[in-house]
Every structure is written in structure tokens, then in C-alpha cells.
mmCIF file of C-alpha atoms in Angstrom:
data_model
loop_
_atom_site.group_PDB
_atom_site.id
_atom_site.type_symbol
_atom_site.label_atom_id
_atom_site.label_comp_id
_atom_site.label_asym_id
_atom_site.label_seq_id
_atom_site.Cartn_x
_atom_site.Cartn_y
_atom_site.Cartn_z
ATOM 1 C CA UNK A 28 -111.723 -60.129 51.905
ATOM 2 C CA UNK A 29 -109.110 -61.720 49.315
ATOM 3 C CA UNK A 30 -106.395 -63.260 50.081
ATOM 4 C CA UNK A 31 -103.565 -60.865 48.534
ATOM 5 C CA UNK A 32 -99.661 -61.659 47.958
ATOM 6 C CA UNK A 33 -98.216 -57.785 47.558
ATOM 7 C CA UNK A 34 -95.053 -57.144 46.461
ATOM 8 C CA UNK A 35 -93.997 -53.193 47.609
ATOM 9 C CA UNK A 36 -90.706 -51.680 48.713
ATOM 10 C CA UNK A 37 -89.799 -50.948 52.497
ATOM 11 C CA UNK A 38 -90.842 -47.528 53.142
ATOM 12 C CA UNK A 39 -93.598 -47.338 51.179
ATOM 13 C CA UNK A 40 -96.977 -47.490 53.398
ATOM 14 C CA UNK A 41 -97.298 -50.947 53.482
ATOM 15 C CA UNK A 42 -98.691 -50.938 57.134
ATOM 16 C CA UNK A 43 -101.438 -48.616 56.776
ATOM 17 C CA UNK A 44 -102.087 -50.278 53.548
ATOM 18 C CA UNK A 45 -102.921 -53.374 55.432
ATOM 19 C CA UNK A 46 -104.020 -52.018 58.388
ATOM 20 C CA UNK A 47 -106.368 -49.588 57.376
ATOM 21 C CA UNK A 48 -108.716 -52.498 55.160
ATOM 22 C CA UNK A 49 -108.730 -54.830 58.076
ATOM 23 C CA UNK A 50 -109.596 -52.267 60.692
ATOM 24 C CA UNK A 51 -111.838 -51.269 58.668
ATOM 25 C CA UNK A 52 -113.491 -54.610 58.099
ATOM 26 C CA UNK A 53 -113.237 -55.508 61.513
ATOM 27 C CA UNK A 54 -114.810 -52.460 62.881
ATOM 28 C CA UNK A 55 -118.060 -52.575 60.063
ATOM 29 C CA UNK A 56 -118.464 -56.407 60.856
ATOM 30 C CA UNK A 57 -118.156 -56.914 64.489
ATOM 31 C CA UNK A 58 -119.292 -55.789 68.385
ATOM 32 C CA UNK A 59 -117.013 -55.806 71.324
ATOM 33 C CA UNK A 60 -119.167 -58.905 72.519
ATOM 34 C CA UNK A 61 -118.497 -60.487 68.884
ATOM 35 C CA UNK A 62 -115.017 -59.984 69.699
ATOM 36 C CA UNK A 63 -114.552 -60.702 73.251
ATOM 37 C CA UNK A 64 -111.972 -63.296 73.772
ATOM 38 C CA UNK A 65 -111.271 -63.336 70.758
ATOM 39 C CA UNK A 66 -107.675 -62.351 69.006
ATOM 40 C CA UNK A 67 -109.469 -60.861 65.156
ATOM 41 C CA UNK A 68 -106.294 -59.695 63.507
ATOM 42 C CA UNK A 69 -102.809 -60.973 63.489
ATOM 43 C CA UNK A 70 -99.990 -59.775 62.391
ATOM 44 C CA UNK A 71 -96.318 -61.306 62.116
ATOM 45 C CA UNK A 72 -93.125 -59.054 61.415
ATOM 46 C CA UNK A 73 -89.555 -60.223 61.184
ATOM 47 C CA UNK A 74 -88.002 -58.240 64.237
ATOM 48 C CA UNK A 75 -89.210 -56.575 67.165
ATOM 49 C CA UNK A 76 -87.961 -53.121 65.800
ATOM 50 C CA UNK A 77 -90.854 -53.097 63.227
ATOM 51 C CA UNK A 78 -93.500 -55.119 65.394
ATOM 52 C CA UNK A 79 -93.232 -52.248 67.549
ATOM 53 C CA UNK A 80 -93.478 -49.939 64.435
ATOM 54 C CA UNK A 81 -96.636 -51.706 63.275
ATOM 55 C CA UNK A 82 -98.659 -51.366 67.203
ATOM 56 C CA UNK A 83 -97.454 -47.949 66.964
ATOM 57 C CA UNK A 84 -99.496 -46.879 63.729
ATOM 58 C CA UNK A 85 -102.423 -49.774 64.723
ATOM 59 C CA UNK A 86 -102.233 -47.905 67.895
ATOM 60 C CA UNK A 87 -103.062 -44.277 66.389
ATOM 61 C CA UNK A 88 -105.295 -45.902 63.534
ATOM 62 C CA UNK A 89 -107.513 -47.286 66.188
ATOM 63 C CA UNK A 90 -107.369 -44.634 69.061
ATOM 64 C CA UNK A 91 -111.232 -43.677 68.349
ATOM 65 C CA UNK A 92 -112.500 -46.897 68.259
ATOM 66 C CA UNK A 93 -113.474 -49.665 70.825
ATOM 67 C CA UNK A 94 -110.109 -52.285 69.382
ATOM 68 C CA UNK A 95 -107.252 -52.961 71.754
ATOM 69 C CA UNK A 96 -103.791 -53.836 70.470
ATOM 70 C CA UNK A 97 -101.308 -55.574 71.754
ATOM 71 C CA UNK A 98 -97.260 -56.107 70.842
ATOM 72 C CA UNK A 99 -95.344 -59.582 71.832
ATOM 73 C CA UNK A 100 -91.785 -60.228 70.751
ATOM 74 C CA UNK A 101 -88.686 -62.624 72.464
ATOM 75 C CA UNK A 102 -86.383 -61.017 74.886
ATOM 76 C CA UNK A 103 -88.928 -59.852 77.219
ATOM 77 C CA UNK A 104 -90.807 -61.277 80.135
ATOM 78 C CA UNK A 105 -93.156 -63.330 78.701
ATOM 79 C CA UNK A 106 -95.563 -62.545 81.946
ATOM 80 C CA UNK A 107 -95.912 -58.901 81.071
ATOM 81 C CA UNK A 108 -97.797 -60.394 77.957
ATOM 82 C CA UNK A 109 -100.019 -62.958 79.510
ATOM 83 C CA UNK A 110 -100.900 -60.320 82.087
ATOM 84 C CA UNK A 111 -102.209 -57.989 79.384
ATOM 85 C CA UNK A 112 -104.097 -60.773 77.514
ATOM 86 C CA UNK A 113 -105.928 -61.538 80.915
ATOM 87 C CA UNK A 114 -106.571 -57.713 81.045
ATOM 88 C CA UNK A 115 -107.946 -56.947 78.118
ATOM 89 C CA UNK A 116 -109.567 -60.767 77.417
ATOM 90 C CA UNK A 117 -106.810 -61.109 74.294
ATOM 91 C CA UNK A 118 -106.547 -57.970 71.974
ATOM 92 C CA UNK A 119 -108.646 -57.438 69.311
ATOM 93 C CA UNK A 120 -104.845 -56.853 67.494
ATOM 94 C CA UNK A 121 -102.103 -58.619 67.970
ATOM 95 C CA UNK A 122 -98.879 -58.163 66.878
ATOM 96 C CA UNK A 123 -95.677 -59.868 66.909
ATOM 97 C CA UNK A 124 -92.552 -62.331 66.444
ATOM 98 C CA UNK A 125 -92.976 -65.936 65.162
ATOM 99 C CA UNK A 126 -90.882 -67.429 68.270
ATOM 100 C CA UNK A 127 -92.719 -65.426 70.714
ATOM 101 C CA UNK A 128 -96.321 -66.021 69.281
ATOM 102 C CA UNK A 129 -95.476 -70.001 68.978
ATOM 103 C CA UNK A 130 -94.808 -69.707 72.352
ATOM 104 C CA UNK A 131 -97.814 -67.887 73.075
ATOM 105 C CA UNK A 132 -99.580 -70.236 70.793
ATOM 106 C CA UNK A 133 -97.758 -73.743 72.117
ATOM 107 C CA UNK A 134 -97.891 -72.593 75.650
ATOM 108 C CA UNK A 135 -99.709 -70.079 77.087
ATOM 109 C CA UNK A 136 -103.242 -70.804 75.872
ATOM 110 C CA UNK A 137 -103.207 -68.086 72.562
ATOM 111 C CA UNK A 138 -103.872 -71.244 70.148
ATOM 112 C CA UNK A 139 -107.845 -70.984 71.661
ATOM 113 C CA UNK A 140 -107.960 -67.243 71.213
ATOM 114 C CA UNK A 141 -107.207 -67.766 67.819
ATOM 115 C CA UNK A 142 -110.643 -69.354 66.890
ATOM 116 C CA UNK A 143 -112.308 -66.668 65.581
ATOM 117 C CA UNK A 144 -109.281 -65.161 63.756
ATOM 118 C CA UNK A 145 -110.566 -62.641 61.037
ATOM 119 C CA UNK A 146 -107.305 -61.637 59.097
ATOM 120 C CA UNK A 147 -103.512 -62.889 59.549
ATOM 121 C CA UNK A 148 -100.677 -60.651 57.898
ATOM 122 C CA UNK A 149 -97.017 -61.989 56.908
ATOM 123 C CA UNK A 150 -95.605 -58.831 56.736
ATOM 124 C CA UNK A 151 -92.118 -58.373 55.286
ATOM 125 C CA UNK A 152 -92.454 -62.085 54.537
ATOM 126 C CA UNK A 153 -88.590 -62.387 52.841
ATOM 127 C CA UNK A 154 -86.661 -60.940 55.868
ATOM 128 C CA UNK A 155 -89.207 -63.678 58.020
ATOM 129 C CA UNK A 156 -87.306 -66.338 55.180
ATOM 130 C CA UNK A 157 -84.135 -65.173 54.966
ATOM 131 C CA UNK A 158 -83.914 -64.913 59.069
ATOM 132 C CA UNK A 159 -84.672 -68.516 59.439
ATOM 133 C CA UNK A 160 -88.236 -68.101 60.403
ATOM 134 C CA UNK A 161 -89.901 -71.095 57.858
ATOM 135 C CA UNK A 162 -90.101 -73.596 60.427
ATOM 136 C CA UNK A 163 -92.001 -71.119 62.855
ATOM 137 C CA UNK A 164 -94.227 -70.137 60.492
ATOM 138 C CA UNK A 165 -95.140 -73.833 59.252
ATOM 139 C CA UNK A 166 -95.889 -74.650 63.260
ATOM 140 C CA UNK A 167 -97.526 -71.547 63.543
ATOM 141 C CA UNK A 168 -99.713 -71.895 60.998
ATOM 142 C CA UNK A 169 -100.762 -75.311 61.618
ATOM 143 C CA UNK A 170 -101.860 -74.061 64.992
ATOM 144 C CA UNK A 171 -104.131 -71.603 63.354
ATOM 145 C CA UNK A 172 -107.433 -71.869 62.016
ATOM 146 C CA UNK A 173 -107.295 -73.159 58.313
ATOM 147 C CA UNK A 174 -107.216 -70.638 55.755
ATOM 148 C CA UNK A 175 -110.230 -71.418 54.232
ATOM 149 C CA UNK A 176 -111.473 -69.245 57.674
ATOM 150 C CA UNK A 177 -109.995 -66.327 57.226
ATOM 151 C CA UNK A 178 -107.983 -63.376 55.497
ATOM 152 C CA UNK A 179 -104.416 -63.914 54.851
ATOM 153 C CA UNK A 180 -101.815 -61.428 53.036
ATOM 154 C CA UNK A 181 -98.455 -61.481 52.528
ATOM 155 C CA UNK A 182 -96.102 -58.750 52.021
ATOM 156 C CA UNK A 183 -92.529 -58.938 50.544
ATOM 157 C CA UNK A 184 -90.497 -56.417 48.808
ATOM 158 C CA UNK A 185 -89.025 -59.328 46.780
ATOM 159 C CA UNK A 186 -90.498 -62.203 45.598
ATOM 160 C CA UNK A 187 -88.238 -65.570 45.858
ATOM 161 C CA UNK A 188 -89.166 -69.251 44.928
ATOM 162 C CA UNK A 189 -89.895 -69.406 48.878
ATOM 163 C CA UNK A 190 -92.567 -67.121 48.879
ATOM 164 C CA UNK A 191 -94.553 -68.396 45.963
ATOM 165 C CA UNK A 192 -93.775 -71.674 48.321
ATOM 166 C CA UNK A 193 -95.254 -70.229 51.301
ATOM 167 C CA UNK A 194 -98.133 -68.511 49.603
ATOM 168 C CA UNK A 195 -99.661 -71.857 48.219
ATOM 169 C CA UNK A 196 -99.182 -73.027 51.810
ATOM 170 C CA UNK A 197 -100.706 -69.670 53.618
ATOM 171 C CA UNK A 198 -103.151 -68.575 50.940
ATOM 172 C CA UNK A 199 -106.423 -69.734 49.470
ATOM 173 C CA UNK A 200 -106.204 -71.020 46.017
ATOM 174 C CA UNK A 201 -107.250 -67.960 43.683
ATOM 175 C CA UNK A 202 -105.274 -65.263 45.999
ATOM 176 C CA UNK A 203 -104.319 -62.114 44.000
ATOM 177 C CA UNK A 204 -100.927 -61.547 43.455
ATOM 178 C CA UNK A 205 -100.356 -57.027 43.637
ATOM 179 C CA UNK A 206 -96.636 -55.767 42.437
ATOM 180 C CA UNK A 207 -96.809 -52.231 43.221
ATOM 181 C CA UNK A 208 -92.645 -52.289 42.050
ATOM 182 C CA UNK A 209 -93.022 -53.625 38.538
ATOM 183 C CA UNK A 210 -90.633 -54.738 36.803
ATOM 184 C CA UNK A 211 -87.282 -52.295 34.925
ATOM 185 C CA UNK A 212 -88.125 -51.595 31.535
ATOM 186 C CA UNK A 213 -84.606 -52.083 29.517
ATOM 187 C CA UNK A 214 -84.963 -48.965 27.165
ATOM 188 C CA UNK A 215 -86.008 -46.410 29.726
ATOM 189 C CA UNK A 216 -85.194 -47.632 32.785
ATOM 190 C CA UNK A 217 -88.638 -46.581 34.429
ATOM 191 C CA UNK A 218 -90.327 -48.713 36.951
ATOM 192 C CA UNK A 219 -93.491 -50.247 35.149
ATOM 193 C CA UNK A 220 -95.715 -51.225 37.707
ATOM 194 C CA UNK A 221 -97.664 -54.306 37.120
ATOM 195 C CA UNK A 222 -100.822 -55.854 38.493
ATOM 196 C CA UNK A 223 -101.804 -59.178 38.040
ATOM 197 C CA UNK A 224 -104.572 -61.817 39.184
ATOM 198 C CA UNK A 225 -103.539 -65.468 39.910
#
């Protein structure tokens, strides 16, 4: 139930690392009727490429239980998505683009679905930066519940002066702060792995 700031290398199981915890969580805590409505878990990814990655492995992860999930990014027909919310009465699991969940969000009546949001995930939160994404993600998470309401994580291979920016914005105060990459030790050249509480 922290709120976590994870620094770990592409490639390394960072989705099922995340995934895993809040499906768990979710499906422990919650009924279908608790849920109903309801978007519990979001998740933001830089390009449609890996948001389609990430519903593929929240798809399998959650094939025996009662969660849908559901995948939004630009460049499609936006009506293909609001015709699945309306099936399913919003996805237990969302994931997706910044533009195309602002949109969502701004437009298309997400921003009430988000109400009971359990868990929201920045993943890849440097490629969000470096493509330009900072101003979606500001909107986007003023049109979210406030943070003191839910889970939030953040995931970055690399850890800039904008992401210890954003993660005062996104994160509860005493959020932990997880390098799985560590830092090069000069005399042996080994990765030293460090783990640290803020």
C-alpha cells in the first residue's frame, strides 16, 4: 500500500512486479459490486507499443479471476473505447497513453470512473518526460482523485531532477524510494544495488 518510486532497467520484470501486488490487493480487498463502475487500477506507459505489452501480461495475470482490462492509446477510434467502457461498466484495469486518457478523462466521462481509484502506475516515467508528456500528466493528475486516496508508483530506469520533481507532485510524502540498479562501484565495476527509504 506505499507509495514506491523504483528505479529498474527495461527488461527486467517491472510489469509483473507492479502488477502482480496490485492485482493482488485488488482481488483480496474488493467484490465485483465493490468495483462496478468503477476504474481500480491505472496504469500510464509512454507509447502504445508497451501499453499494449502491459494489457497483454494484466491480461494473462488476471485470466482466472473476475477483473476486466482494458487498453486506450491515440491513433485509434476513440469509439471502439467508449463502447467497451459501456460494456464492461469501465474496466477494473485500465491501461494507457496520457493524451488518450486526458481525453478520456476531459471528455468522455472517465474523470467520474476514476472515484474509487485504488492504485495509479507511472510506468517508464523518464521516456513519459523526455517525450514531452509533463503537461499531460500535471492535467491528468489534477483530474484524479488526490493522492492521499490512493496507491501511486513510479517506475524509471533513470532517475533525473524531473522525476524527483514529479514524485513530490504524484506521491505521498514518506514514499519509498527502491533502486534495484545501484550504483557502479569504481574498483570493481560491479553493480551494487541499493535500497533506500525516503
Amino acid at each position: 500500500g506505499d507509495d514506491a518510486l523504483v528505479k529498474a532497467k527495461t527488461g527486467t520484470g517491472k510489469t509483473l512486479g507492479f502488477l502482480i501486488p496490485a492485482v493482488n490487493r485488488l482481488h483480496l480487498n474488493t467484490t465485483p459490486n465493490d468495483r462496478n463502475g468503477i476504474v481500480s487500477i491505472l496504469i500510464i506507459s509512454p507509447t502504445r507499443e508497451l501499453a499494449s505489452q502491459i494489457e497483454e501480461e494484466a491480461l494473462q495475470l488476471t485470466s482466472f479471476l473476475r477483473l476486466n482490462v482494458q487498453c486506450c492509446f491515440g491513433g485509434t477510434n476513440i469509439k471502439k473505447d467508449l463502447s467497451k467502457f459501456r460494456r464492461l461498466n469501465f474496466p477494473d484495469i485500465l491501461v494507457g497513453t496520457p493524451g488518450r486518457v486526458n481525453d478520456l478523462l476531459e471528455n468522455h466521462g472517465l474523470q467520474s470512473a476514476m472515484s474509487g481509484l485504488n492504485c495509479l502506475i507511472l510506468d517508464e516515467a523518464d521516456r513519459l518526460l523526455d517525450m514531452g508528456f509533463r503537461p499531460d500528466l500535471t492535467r491528468m493528475l489534477n483530474m484524479l482523485p488526490t493522492k492521499n486516496t490512493r496507491q501511486t508508483l513510479l517506475f524509471s530506469a533513470t532517475m533525473p531532477k524531473d522525476i524527483m520533481k514529479m514524485s513530490n507532485f504524484a506521491l505521498r510524502e514518506n514514499f519509498l524510494h527502491i533502486d534495484t540498479v545501484g550504483k557502479e562501484d569504481q574498483d570493481t565495476h560491479k553493480r551494487v544495488p541499493q535500497y533506500v527509504t525516503v
